[in-house]
């Protein structure tokens, strides 16, 4: 990693957490410099990769980024200063950026296509489909769970195992270019943890199954929602930069359908920034995500409802978001 990425890393606040999509979030350092009250809800996010640094504040909307081949921007230097980087080190970083710029010109720099490593499923995992003619007793509750969620075995290669540690879990393998690169194993009875997952940073669920003839792609938060609607899932309340580039490469109209049960319209703000559409479906009370809607109204109506309520204008998205998310949680 370069001096610049190292410097940012060394001066990040200690109190921070990593999101599944690879962002580090912490109390933003920018807001009071920009006339906004200080952030106390960890709304600053930063992504550090070989591709550089990307910072975004969802409190005051300050953004700064750097990638190899580019000089440091005024905003990026501000960010370094607000993180507490000494002036002489900022100067060193400025020269380092220029040195790298000579090495690789901005034009020749291409963001690499992400690769995901092969991962093994939990021990003893087997496709559920191959047990159907004579399902063992331990498999019955998993089949019942699938039925209660309106998920069908032909929808997706669901797995299960009778091995200890993963009993009573529906295993959803993560595929990328037909290879298994992770999984999530959802507990179908009471008990914690609800999910045991192996997820690589930047991964987007269900990309392989995006039908060529669909002009749009529906972005959900969770895999169960994505399976029911043939969409994709970012498995987070926000989209990481690598996820964004994987989604944009589909070259389809991107429609984000947020869950309705959380406070953070972060993914909505991102959709506006990325030029994506957002759908706020006409869901009755008690329906908080796509799977709920499918269970009440079926797949076809759910899809119709999503498409009929999509919106691309930033202004309209912001207005609709105000009324759509639960009031007490905003
Ligand atoms: Zn801020």
mmCIF file of C-alpha atoms and ligand atoms in Angstrom:
data_model
loop_
_atom_site.group_PDB
_atom_site.id
_atom_site.type_symbol
_atom_site.label_atom_id
_atom_site.label_comp_id
_atom_site.label_asym_id
_atom_site.label_seq_id
_atom_site.Cartn_x
_atom_site.Cartn_y
_atom_site.Cartn_z
ATOM 1 C CA UNK A 1 0.000 0.000 0.000
ATOM 2 C CA UNK A 2 1.131 3.517 -0.600
ATOM 3 C CA UNK A 3 2.203 6.159 1.883
ATOM 4 C CA UNK A 4 -1.123 7.891 1.305
ATOM 5 C CA UNK A 5 -3.335 4.914 2.144
ATOM 6 C CA UNK A 6 -1.084 4.082 5.120
ATOM 7 C CA UNK A 7 -1.322 7.651 6.397
ATOM 8 C CA UNK A 8 -5.108 7.675 6.242
ATOM 9 C CA UNK A 9 -5.206 4.313 7.991
ATOM 10 C CA UNK A 10 -2.904 5.501 10.773
ATOM 11 C CA UNK A 11 -4.962 8.593 11.531
ATOM 12 C CA UNK A 12 -8.448 7.092 11.425
ATOM 13 C CA UNK A 13 -10.445 7.392 14.674
ATOM 14 C CA UNK A 14 -10.016 4.328 16.906
ATOM 15 C CA UNK A 15 -13.728 3.852 17.316
ATOM 16 C CA UNK A 16 -14.829 2.409 14.001
ATOM 17 C CA UNK A 17 -16.528 -0.609 12.530
ATOM 18 C CA UNK A 18 -16.242 -2.552 9.295
ATOM 19 C CA UNK A 19 -19.374 -3.052 7.197
ATOM 20 C CA UNK A 20 -19.794 -6.251 5.146
ATOM 21 C CA UNK A 21 -19.193 -4.279 1.973
ATOM 22 C CA UNK A 22 -15.766 -3.226 3.216
ATOM 23 C CA UNK A 23 -16.426 0.316 4.382
ATOM 24 C CA UNK A 24 -15.036 1.488 7.698
ATOM 25 C CA UNK A 25 -17.524 3.710 9.441
ATOM 26 C CA UNK A 26 -16.811 6.104 12.284
ATOM 27 C CA UNK A 27 -17.909 9.489 13.551
ATOM 28 C CA UNK A 28 -17.233 11.809 10.633
ATOM 29 C CA UNK A 29 -14.393 14.282 11.087
ATOM 30 C CA UNK A 30 -15.658 16.815 8.552
ATOM 31 C CA UNK A 31 -19.032 18.116 9.686
ATOM 32 C CA UNK A 32 -18.223 20.949 12.069
ATOM 33 C CA UNK A 33 -15.699 22.294 9.534
ATOM 34 C CA UNK A 34 -18.590 22.503 7.085
ATOM 35 C CA UNK A 35 -21.066 24.282 9.328
ATOM 36 C CA UNK A 36 -22.983 21.115 10.306
ATOM 37 C CA UNK A 37 -23.263 19.834 13.854
ATOM 38 C CA UNK A 38 -20.792 17.115 14.756
ATOM 39 C CA UNK A 39 -21.613 13.542 13.786
ATOM 40 C CA UNK A 40 -22.377 11.166 16.657
ATOM 41 C CA UNK A 41 -23.917 8.325 14.616
ATOM 42 C CA UNK A 42 -20.842 7.029 12.787
ATOM 43 C CA UNK A 43 -21.980 8.455 9.487
ATOM 44 C CA UNK A 44 -18.486 8.904 8.072
ATOM 45 C CA UNK A 45 -17.378 6.068 5.823
ATOM 46 C CA UNK A 46 -14.054 5.308 4.236
ATOM 47 C CA UNK A 47 -12.909 2.589 1.855
ATOM 48 C CA UNK A 48 -9.213 1.787 1.677
ATOM 49 C CA UNK A 49 -8.077 -0.448 -1.176
ATOM 50 C CA UNK A 50 -5.228 -0.821 -3.632
ATOM 51 C CA UNK A 51 -7.353 1.434 -5.822
ATOM 52 C CA UNK A 52 -6.979 4.278 -3.349
ATOM 53 C CA UNK A 53 -9.116 5.986 -0.755
ATOM 54 C CA UNK A 54 -12.751 7.021 -0.884
ATOM 55 C CA UNK A 55 -14.388 8.998 1.920
ATOM 56 C CA UNK A 56 -18.063 9.928 2.171
ATOM 57 C CA UNK A 57 -19.904 11.658 5.000
ATOM 58 C CA UNK A 58 -23.635 10.975 5.182
ATOM 59 C CA UNK A 59 -24.044 13.721 7.783
ATOM 60 C CA UNK A 60 -22.707 16.825 5.994
ATOM 61 C CA UNK A 61 -22.289 15.162 2.554
ATOM 62 C CA UNK A 62 -18.565 15.972 2.349
ATOM 63 C CA UNK A 63 -16.732 13.682 -0.073
ATOM 64 C CA UNK A 64 -13.071 13.217 -0.865
ATOM 65 C CA UNK A 65 -11.165 10.550 -2.712
ATOM 66 C CA UNK A 66 -7.797 9.738 -4.151
ATOM 67 C CA UNK A 67 -6.540 7.048 -6.465
ATOM 68 C CA UNK A 68 -3.071 6.228 -7.761
ATOM 69 C CA UNK A 69 -2.307 8.399 -10.771
ATOM 70 C CA UNK A 70 -4.186 11.424 -9.445
ATOM 71 C CA UNK A 71 -2.800 14.386 -7.514
ATOM 72 C CA UNK A 72 -4.169 15.071 -4.025
ATOM 73 C CA UNK A 73 -7.200 17.347 -4.238
ATOM 74 C CA UNK A 74 -7.796 20.287 -1.920
ATOM 75 C CA UNK A 75 -10.660 18.323 -0.349
ATOM 76 C CA UNK A 76 -8.474 15.303 0.212
ATOM 77 C CA UNK A 77 -5.828 17.427 1.928
ATOM 78 C CA UNK A 78 -8.579 18.891 4.113
ATOM 79 C CA UNK A 79 -9.643 15.380 5.055
ATOM 80 C CA UNK A 80 -6.073 14.484 6.013
ATOM 81 C CA UNK A 81 -5.830 17.611 8.148
ATOM 82 C CA UNK A 82 -9.184 16.962 9.871
ATOM 83 C CA UNK A 83 -8.056 13.416 10.648
ATOM 84 C CA UNK A 84 -5.143 15.023 12.497
ATOM 85 C CA UNK A 85 -2.335 14.387 10.017
ATOM 86 C CA UNK A 86 0.642 16.731 10.661
ATOM 87 C CA UNK A 87 1.331 19.318 7.916
ATOM 88 C CA UNK A 88 4.745 17.909 6.996
ATOM 89 C CA UNK A 89 3.232 14.464 6.429
ATOM 90 C CA UNK A 90 0.503 15.988 4.237
ATOM 91 C CA UNK A 91 3.259 17.615 2.176
ATOM 92 C CA UNK A 92 5.011 14.247 1.848
ATOM 93 C CA UNK A 93 1.739 12.674 0.677
ATOM 94 C CA UNK A 94 1.309 15.461 -1.898
ATOM 95 C CA UNK A 95 4.723 14.653 -3.387
ATOM 96 C CA UNK A 96 4.061 10.910 -3.226
ATOM 97 C CA UNK A 97 0.877 11.414 -5.273
ATOM 98 C CA UNK A 98 2.853 13.374 -7.896
ATOM 99 C CA UNK A 99 5.549 10.701 -8.002
ATOM 100 C CA UNK A 100 2.906 8.006 -8.572
ATOM 101 C CA UNK A 101 1.280 10.178 -11.208
ATOM 102 C CA UNK A 102 4.549 10.104 -13.161
ATOM 103 C CA UNK A 103 4.708 6.357 -12.787
ATOM 104 C CA UNK A 104 1.211 5.643 -13.980
ATOM 105 C CA UNK A 105 -0.620 8.242 -15.993
ATOM 106 C CA UNK A 106 -4.248 8.658 -15.061
ATOM 107 C CA UNK A 107 -5.349 7.552 -18.512
ATOM 108 C CA UNK A 108 -3.623 4.190 -18.390
ATOM 109 C CA UNK A 109 -4.962 3.422 -14.931
ATOM 110 C CA UNK A 110 -7.834 0.969 -15.137
ATOM 111 C CA UNK A 111 -9.676 -0.244 -12.094
ATOM 112 C CA UNK A 112 -9.059 -4.005 -11.930
ATOM 113 C CA UNK A 113 -11.915 -6.446 -12.412
ATOM 114 C CA UNK A 114 -12.658 -7.861 -9.000
ATOM 115 C CA UNK A 115 -11.775 -11.441 -8.308
ATOM 116 C CA UNK A 116 -13.269 -13.590 -5.596
ATOM 117 C CA UNK A 117 -11.551 -16.634 -4.149
ATOM 118 C CA UNK A 118 -13.203 -20.056 -4.156
ATOM 119 C CA UNK A 119 -14.676 -20.883 -0.762
ATOM 120 C CA UNK A 120 -15.905 -24.165 0.687
ATOM 121 C CA UNK A 121 -19.449 -24.553 1.979
ATOM 122 C CA UNK A 122 -19.906 -25.744 5.581
ATOM 123 C CA UNK A 123 -18.925 -29.358 6.262
ATOM 124 C CA UNK A 124 -21.345 -31.912 4.866
ATOM 125 C CA UNK A 125 -23.366 -29.377 2.871
ATOM 126 C CA UNK A 126 -25.533 -31.004 0.215
ATOM 127 C CA UNK A 127 -28.089 -29.658 -2.266
ATOM 128 C CA UNK A 128 -31.564 -29.929 -0.761
ATOM 129 C CA UNK A 129 -33.006 -30.906 -4.128
ATOM 130 C CA UNK A 130 -31.203 -34.262 -4.092
ATOM 131 C CA UNK A 131 -33.002 -35.284 -0.863
ATOM 132 C CA UNK A 132 -36.522 -34.531 -1.974
ATOM 133 C CA UNK A 133 -37.761 -38.047 -2.694
ATOM 134 C CA UNK A 134 -36.970 -39.134 0.853
ATOM 135 C CA UNK A 135 -36.174 -36.149 3.073
ATOM 136 C CA UNK A 136 -34.524 -36.981 6.403
ATOM 137 C CA UNK A 137 -36.274 -35.698 9.518
ATOM 138 C CA UNK A 138 -33.769 -32.888 10.123
ATOM 139 C CA UNK A 139 -34.511 -31.485 6.689
ATOM 140 C CA UNK A 140 -38.273 -31.085 7.257
ATOM 141 C CA UNK A 141 -38.112 -27.815 9.242
ATOM 142 C CA UNK A 142 -35.885 -26.312 6.527
ATOM 143 C CA UNK A 143 -38.402 -27.289 3.839
ATOM 144 C CA UNK A 144 -41.148 -25.755 5.950
ATOM 145 C CA UNK A 145 -39.159 -22.566 6.297
ATOM 146 C CA UNK A 146 -38.685 -22.375 2.515
ATOM 147 C CA UNK A 147 -42.398 -22.831 2.034
ATOM 148 C CA UNK A 148 -43.253 -20.140 4.600
ATOM 149 C CA UNK A 149 -41.033 -17.695 2.684
ATOM 150 C CA UNK A 150 -42.491 -18.628 -0.710
ATOM 151 C CA UNK A 151 -39.100 -19.889 -1.841
ATOM 152 C CA UNK A 152 -39.009 -22.841 -4.219
ATOM 153 C CA UNK A 153 -36.254 -25.364 -4.695
ATOM 154 C CA UNK A 154 -36.115 -24.599 -8.392
ATOM 155 C CA UNK A 155 -35.422 -20.930 -7.583
ATOM 156 C CA UNK A 156 -31.934 -21.399 -6.297
ATOM 157 C CA UNK A 157 -29.495 -24.214 -5.372
ATOM 158 C CA UNK A 158 -30.243 -24.230 -1.643
ATOM 159 C CA UNK A 159 -28.070 -26.425 0.572
ATOM 160 C CA UNK A 160 -28.273 -27.897 4.039
ATOM 161 C CA UNK A 161 -26.131 -30.034 6.337
ATOM 162 C CA UNK A 162 -26.767 -32.277 9.313
ATOM 163 C CA UNK A 163 -23.286 -31.573 10.687
ATOM 164 C CA UNK A 164 -23.048 -29.967 14.089
ATOM 165 C CA UNK A 165 -22.892 -26.160 14.122
ATOM 166 C CA UNK A 166 -24.985 -25.823 10.980
ATOM 167 C CA UNK A 167 -28.094 -27.831 11.824
ATOM 168 C CA UNK A 168 -31.414 -26.055 11.319
ATOM 169 C CA UNK A 169 -29.814 -23.667 8.860
ATOM 170 C CA UNK A 170 -30.719 -22.938 5.266
ATOM 171 C CA UNK A 171 -27.437 -22.582 3.392
ATOM 172 C CA UNK A 172 -27.475 -20.128 0.495
ATOM 173 C CA UNK A 173 -24.256 -20.451 -1.527
ATOM 174 C CA UNK A 174 -22.775 -17.310 -3.083
ATOM 175 C CA UNK A 175 -21.827 -17.791 -6.726
ATOM 176 C CA UNK A 176 -19.602 -15.702 -8.951
ATOM 177 C CA UNK A 177 -18.994 -16.836 -12.515
ATOM 178 C CA UNK A 178 -20.353 -20.256 -11.544
ATOM 179 C CA UNK A 179 -17.866 -20.716 -8.712
ATOM 180 C CA UNK A 180 -18.840 -20.853 -5.034
ATOM 181 C CA UNK A 181 -17.181 -17.862 -3.383
ATOM 182 C CA UNK A 182 -19.028 -17.789 -0.043
ATOM 183 C CA UNK A 183 -22.344 -18.478 1.603
ATOM 184 C CA UNK A 184 -24.791 -17.433 4.247
ATOM 185 C CA UNK A 185 -26.406 -19.978 6.554
ATOM 186 C CA UNK A 186 -29.653 -18.732 8.061
ATOM 187 C CA UNK A 187 -30.997 -20.173 11.294
ATOM 188 C CA UNK A 188 -34.577 -21.271 10.690
ATOM 189 C CA UNK A 189 -35.395 -21.818 14.348
ATOM 190 C CA UNK A 190 -34.941 -19.468 17.289
ATOM 191 C CA UNK A 191 -31.333 -19.023 18.290
ATOM 192 C CA UNK A 192 -28.274 -16.991 17.560
ATOM 193 C CA UNK A 193 -26.451 -16.125 15.485
ATOM 194 C CA UNK A 194 -29.222 -15.718 12.953
ATOM 195 C CA UNK A 195 -26.731 -15.802 10.086
ATOM 196 C CA UNK A 196 -23.346 -17.461 9.759
ATOM 197 C CA UNK A 197 -21.772 -16.013 6.647
ATOM 198 C CA UNK A 198 -18.624 -16.194 4.607
ATOM 199 C CA UNK A 199 -18.681 -13.064 2.477
ATOM 200 C CA UNK A 200 -15.797 -11.509 0.581
ATOM 201 C CA UNK A 201 -15.531 -7.711 0.451
ATOM 202 C CA UNK A 202 -17.129 -6.199 -2.624
ATOM 203 C CA UNK A 203 -19.260 -9.258 -3.374
ATOM 204 C CA UNK A 204 -22.713 -8.818 -4.920
ATOM 205 C CA UNK A 205 -25.204 -11.672 -4.535
ATOM 206 C CA UNK A 206 -26.920 -13.275 -7.560
ATOM 207 C CA UNK A 207 -25.073 -11.453 -10.365
ATOM 208 C CA UNK A 208 -24.738 -14.740 -12.250
ATOM 209 C CA UNK A 209 -28.482 -15.077 -12.557
ATOM 210 C CA UNK A 210 -29.272 -11.719 -14.102
ATOM 211 C CA UNK A 211 -31.267 -12.549 -17.183
ATOM 212 C CA UNK A 212 -29.910 -11.026 -20.344
ATOM 213 C CA UNK A 213 -33.343 -9.962 -21.594
ATOM 214 C CA UNK A 214 -34.311 -7.935 -18.533
ATOM 215 C CA UNK A 215 -33.517 -4.277 -19.168
ATOM 216 C CA UNK A 216 -33.352 -3.573 -15.425
ATOM 217 C CA UNK A 217 -31.722 -5.010 -12.339
ATOM 218 C CA UNK A 218 -33.320 -4.815 -8.894
ATOM 219 C CA UNK A 219 -30.967 -4.161 -6.006
ATOM 220 C CA UNK A 220 -32.113 -5.545 -2.636
ATOM 221 C CA UNK A 221 -30.459 -5.654 0.725
ATOM 222 C CA UNK A 222 -30.837 -9.372 1.511
ATOM 223 C CA UNK A 223 -30.429 -12.628 -0.465
ATOM 224 C CA UNK A 224 -33.926 -13.984 0.322
ATOM 225 C CA UNK A 225 -35.478 -10.840 -1.178
ATOM 226 C CA UNK A 226 -33.172 -11.073 -4.187
ATOM 227 C CA UNK A 227 -34.006 -14.729 -4.882
ATOM 228 C CA UNK A 228 -37.759 -14.074 -4.855
ATOM 229 C CA UNK A 229 -37.521 -11.357 -7.470
ATOM 230 C CA UNK A 230 -34.453 -12.464 -9.477
ATOM 231 C CA UNK A 231 -32.644 -9.405 -8.213
ATOM 232 C CA UNK A 232 -29.229 -8.915 -6.680
ATOM 233 C CA UNK A 233 -28.319 -8.186 -3.067
ATOM 234 C CA UNK A 234 -25.585 -6.001 -1.621
ATOM 235 C CA UNK A 235 -26.122 -7.583 1.816
ATOM 236 C CA UNK A 236 -25.669 -4.287 3.568
ATOM 237 C CA UNK A 237 -27.487 -0.987 3.964
ATOM 238 C CA UNK A 238 -24.944 0.608 1.673
ATOM 239 C CA UNK A 239 -23.165 -0.126 -1.583
ATOM 240 C CA UNK A 240 -19.365 -0.408 -1.616
ATOM 241 C CA UNK A 241 -17.326 1.002 -4.536
ATOM 242 C CA UNK A 242 -16.459 -2.446 -5.891
ATOM 243 C CA UNK A 243 -20.113 -3.486 -5.633
ATOM 244 C CA UNK A 244 -21.080 -0.349 -7.497
ATOM 245 C CA UNK A 245 -18.736 -1.111 -10.375
ATOM 246 C CA UNK A 246 -19.951 -4.737 -10.589
ATOM 247 C CA UNK A 247 -23.547 -3.510 -10.747
ATOM 248 C CA UNK A 248 -22.860 -0.755 -13.278
ATOM 249 C CA UNK A 249 -21.087 -3.250 -15.516
ATOM 250 C CA UNK A 250 -24.400 -5.052 -16.064
ATOM 251 C CA UNK A 251 -25.341 -1.984 -18.130
ATOM 252 C CA UNK A 252 -28.983 -2.154 -17.086
ATOM 253 C CA UNK A 253 -31.315 0.288 -15.425
ATOM 254 C CA UNK A 254 -30.517 -0.119 -11.727
ATOM 255 C CA UNK A 255 -33.512 0.019 -9.364
ATOM 256 C CA UNK A 256 -32.825 0.053 -5.631
ATOM 257 C CA UNK A 257 -35.564 -1.271 -3.339
ATOM 258 C CA UNK A 258 -34.626 -0.433 0.240
ATOM 259 C CA UNK A 259 -35.949 -2.352 3.248
ATOM 260 C CA UNK A 260 -38.538 -0.342 5.107
ATOM 261 C CA UNK A 261 -37.650 -1.268 8.653
ATOM 262 C CA UNK A 262 -34.499 0.681 9.328
ATOM 263 C CA UNK A 263 -33.639 4.302 9.741
ATOM 264 C CA UNK A 264 -30.847 4.672 7.227
ATOM 265 C CA UNK A 265 -31.782 5.814 3.746
ATOM 266 C CA UNK A 266 -28.023 5.616 3.064
ATOM 267 C CA UNK A 267 -28.530 3.337 0.093
ATOM 268 C CA UNK A 268 -31.108 5.852 -1.219
ATOM 269 C CA UNK A 269 -28.599 8.703 -1.003
ATOM 270 C CA UNK A 270 -26.085 6.517 -2.821
ATOM 271 C CA UNK A 271 -28.581 5.650 -5.555
ATOM 272 C CA UNK A 272 -29.086 9.373 -6.231
ATOM 273 C CA UNK A 273 -25.335 9.903 -6.336
ATOM 274 C CA UNK A 274 -24.823 6.976 -8.746
ATOM 275 C CA UNK A 275 -27.667 7.975 -11.091
ATOM 276 C CA UNK A 276 -29.664 4.862 -10.198
ATOM 277 C CA UNK A 277 -33.445 4.680 -9.715
ATOM 278 C CA UNK A 278 -35.145 3.972 -6.402
ATOM 279 C CA UNK A 279 -38.519 2.293 -5.975
ATOM 280 C CA UNK A 280 -40.772 2.994 -3.007
ATOM 281 C CA UNK A 281 -43.459 0.338 -3.582
ATOM 282 C CA UNK A 282 -46.988 0.869 -2.394
ATOM 283 C CA UNK A 283 -46.702 -1.573 0.510
ATOM 284 C CA UNK A 284 -49.401 -1.861 3.191
ATOM 285 C CA UNK A 285 -48.483 -1.596 6.884
ATOM 286 C CA UNK A 286 -46.577 -4.606 8.076
ATOM 287 C CA UNK A 287 -44.805 -5.187 4.768
ATOM 288 C CA UNK A 288 -41.212 -4.194 5.321
ATOM 289 C CA UNK A 289 -39.342 -5.880 2.502
ATOM 290 C CA UNK A 290 -39.718 -7.678 -0.815
ATOM 291 C CA UNK A 291 -40.165 -11.096 0.772
ATOM 292 C CA UNK A 292 -43.053 -9.824 2.931
ATOM 293 C CA UNK A 293 -44.677 -8.419 -0.177
ATOM 294 C CA UNK A 294 -44.252 -11.683 -2.076
ATOM 295 C CA UNK A 295 -45.859 -13.617 0.789
ATOM 296 C CA UNK A 296 -48.862 -11.272 0.761
ATOM 297 C CA UNK A 297 -49.293 -10.539 -2.919
ATOM 298 C CA UNK A 298 -47.223 -12.987 -4.911
ATOM 299 C CA UNK A 299 -44.240 -12.436 -7.146
ATOM 300 C CA UNK A 300 -45.810 -10.921 -10.196
ATOM 301 C CA UNK A 301 -47.664 -8.197 -8.310
ATOM 302 C CA UNK A 302 -44.576 -7.479 -6.196
ATOM 303 C CA UNK A 303 -42.510 -6.945 -9.325
ATOM 304 C CA UNK A 304 -45.231 -4.825 -10.905
ATOM 305 C CA UNK A 305 -45.472 -2.730 -7.742
ATOM 306 C CA UNK A 306 -41.692 -2.145 -7.767
ATOM 307 C CA UNK A 307 -41.603 -1.135 -11.418
ATOM 308 C CA UNK A 308 -44.704 1.069 -11.137
ATOM 309 C CA UNK A 309 -43.168 3.036 -8.264
ATOM 310 C CA UNK A 310 -39.626 3.576 -9.468
ATOM 311 C CA UNK A 311 -38.283 7.083 -9.614
ATOM 312 C CA UNK A 312 -35.093 8.551 -11.052
ATOM 313 C CA UNK A 313 -35.300 12.253 -10.236
ATOM 314 C CA UNK A 314 -33.175 13.116 -7.188
ATOM 315 C CA UNK A 315 -35.700 15.635 -5.924
ATOM 316 C CA UNK A 316 -38.633 13.240 -6.160
ATOM 317 C CA UNK A 317 -36.635 10.419 -4.561
ATOM 318 C CA UNK A 318 -35.828 12.672 -1.606
ATOM 319 C CA UNK A 319 -39.460 13.731 -1.219
ATOM 320 C CA UNK A 320 -40.791 10.174 -1.470
ATOM 321 C CA UNK A 321 -38.169 8.863 0.988
ATOM 322 C CA UNK A 322 -39.431 11.307 3.621
ATOM 323 C CA UNK A 323 -42.859 9.696 3.689
ATOM 324 C CA UNK A 324 -41.918 6.119 2.941
ATOM 325 C CA UNK A 325 -39.579 5.234 5.809
ATOM 326 C CA UNK A 326 -41.169 4.804 9.239
ATOM 327 C CA UNK A 327 -41.479 8.226 10.855
ATOM 328 C CA UNK A 328 -40.480 7.304 14.381
ATOM 329 C CA UNK A 329 -37.198 5.903 13.184
ATOM 330 C CA UNK A 330 -35.989 8.877 11.166
HETATM 331 ZN ZN1 LIG B 1 -19.401 15.421 7.675
#
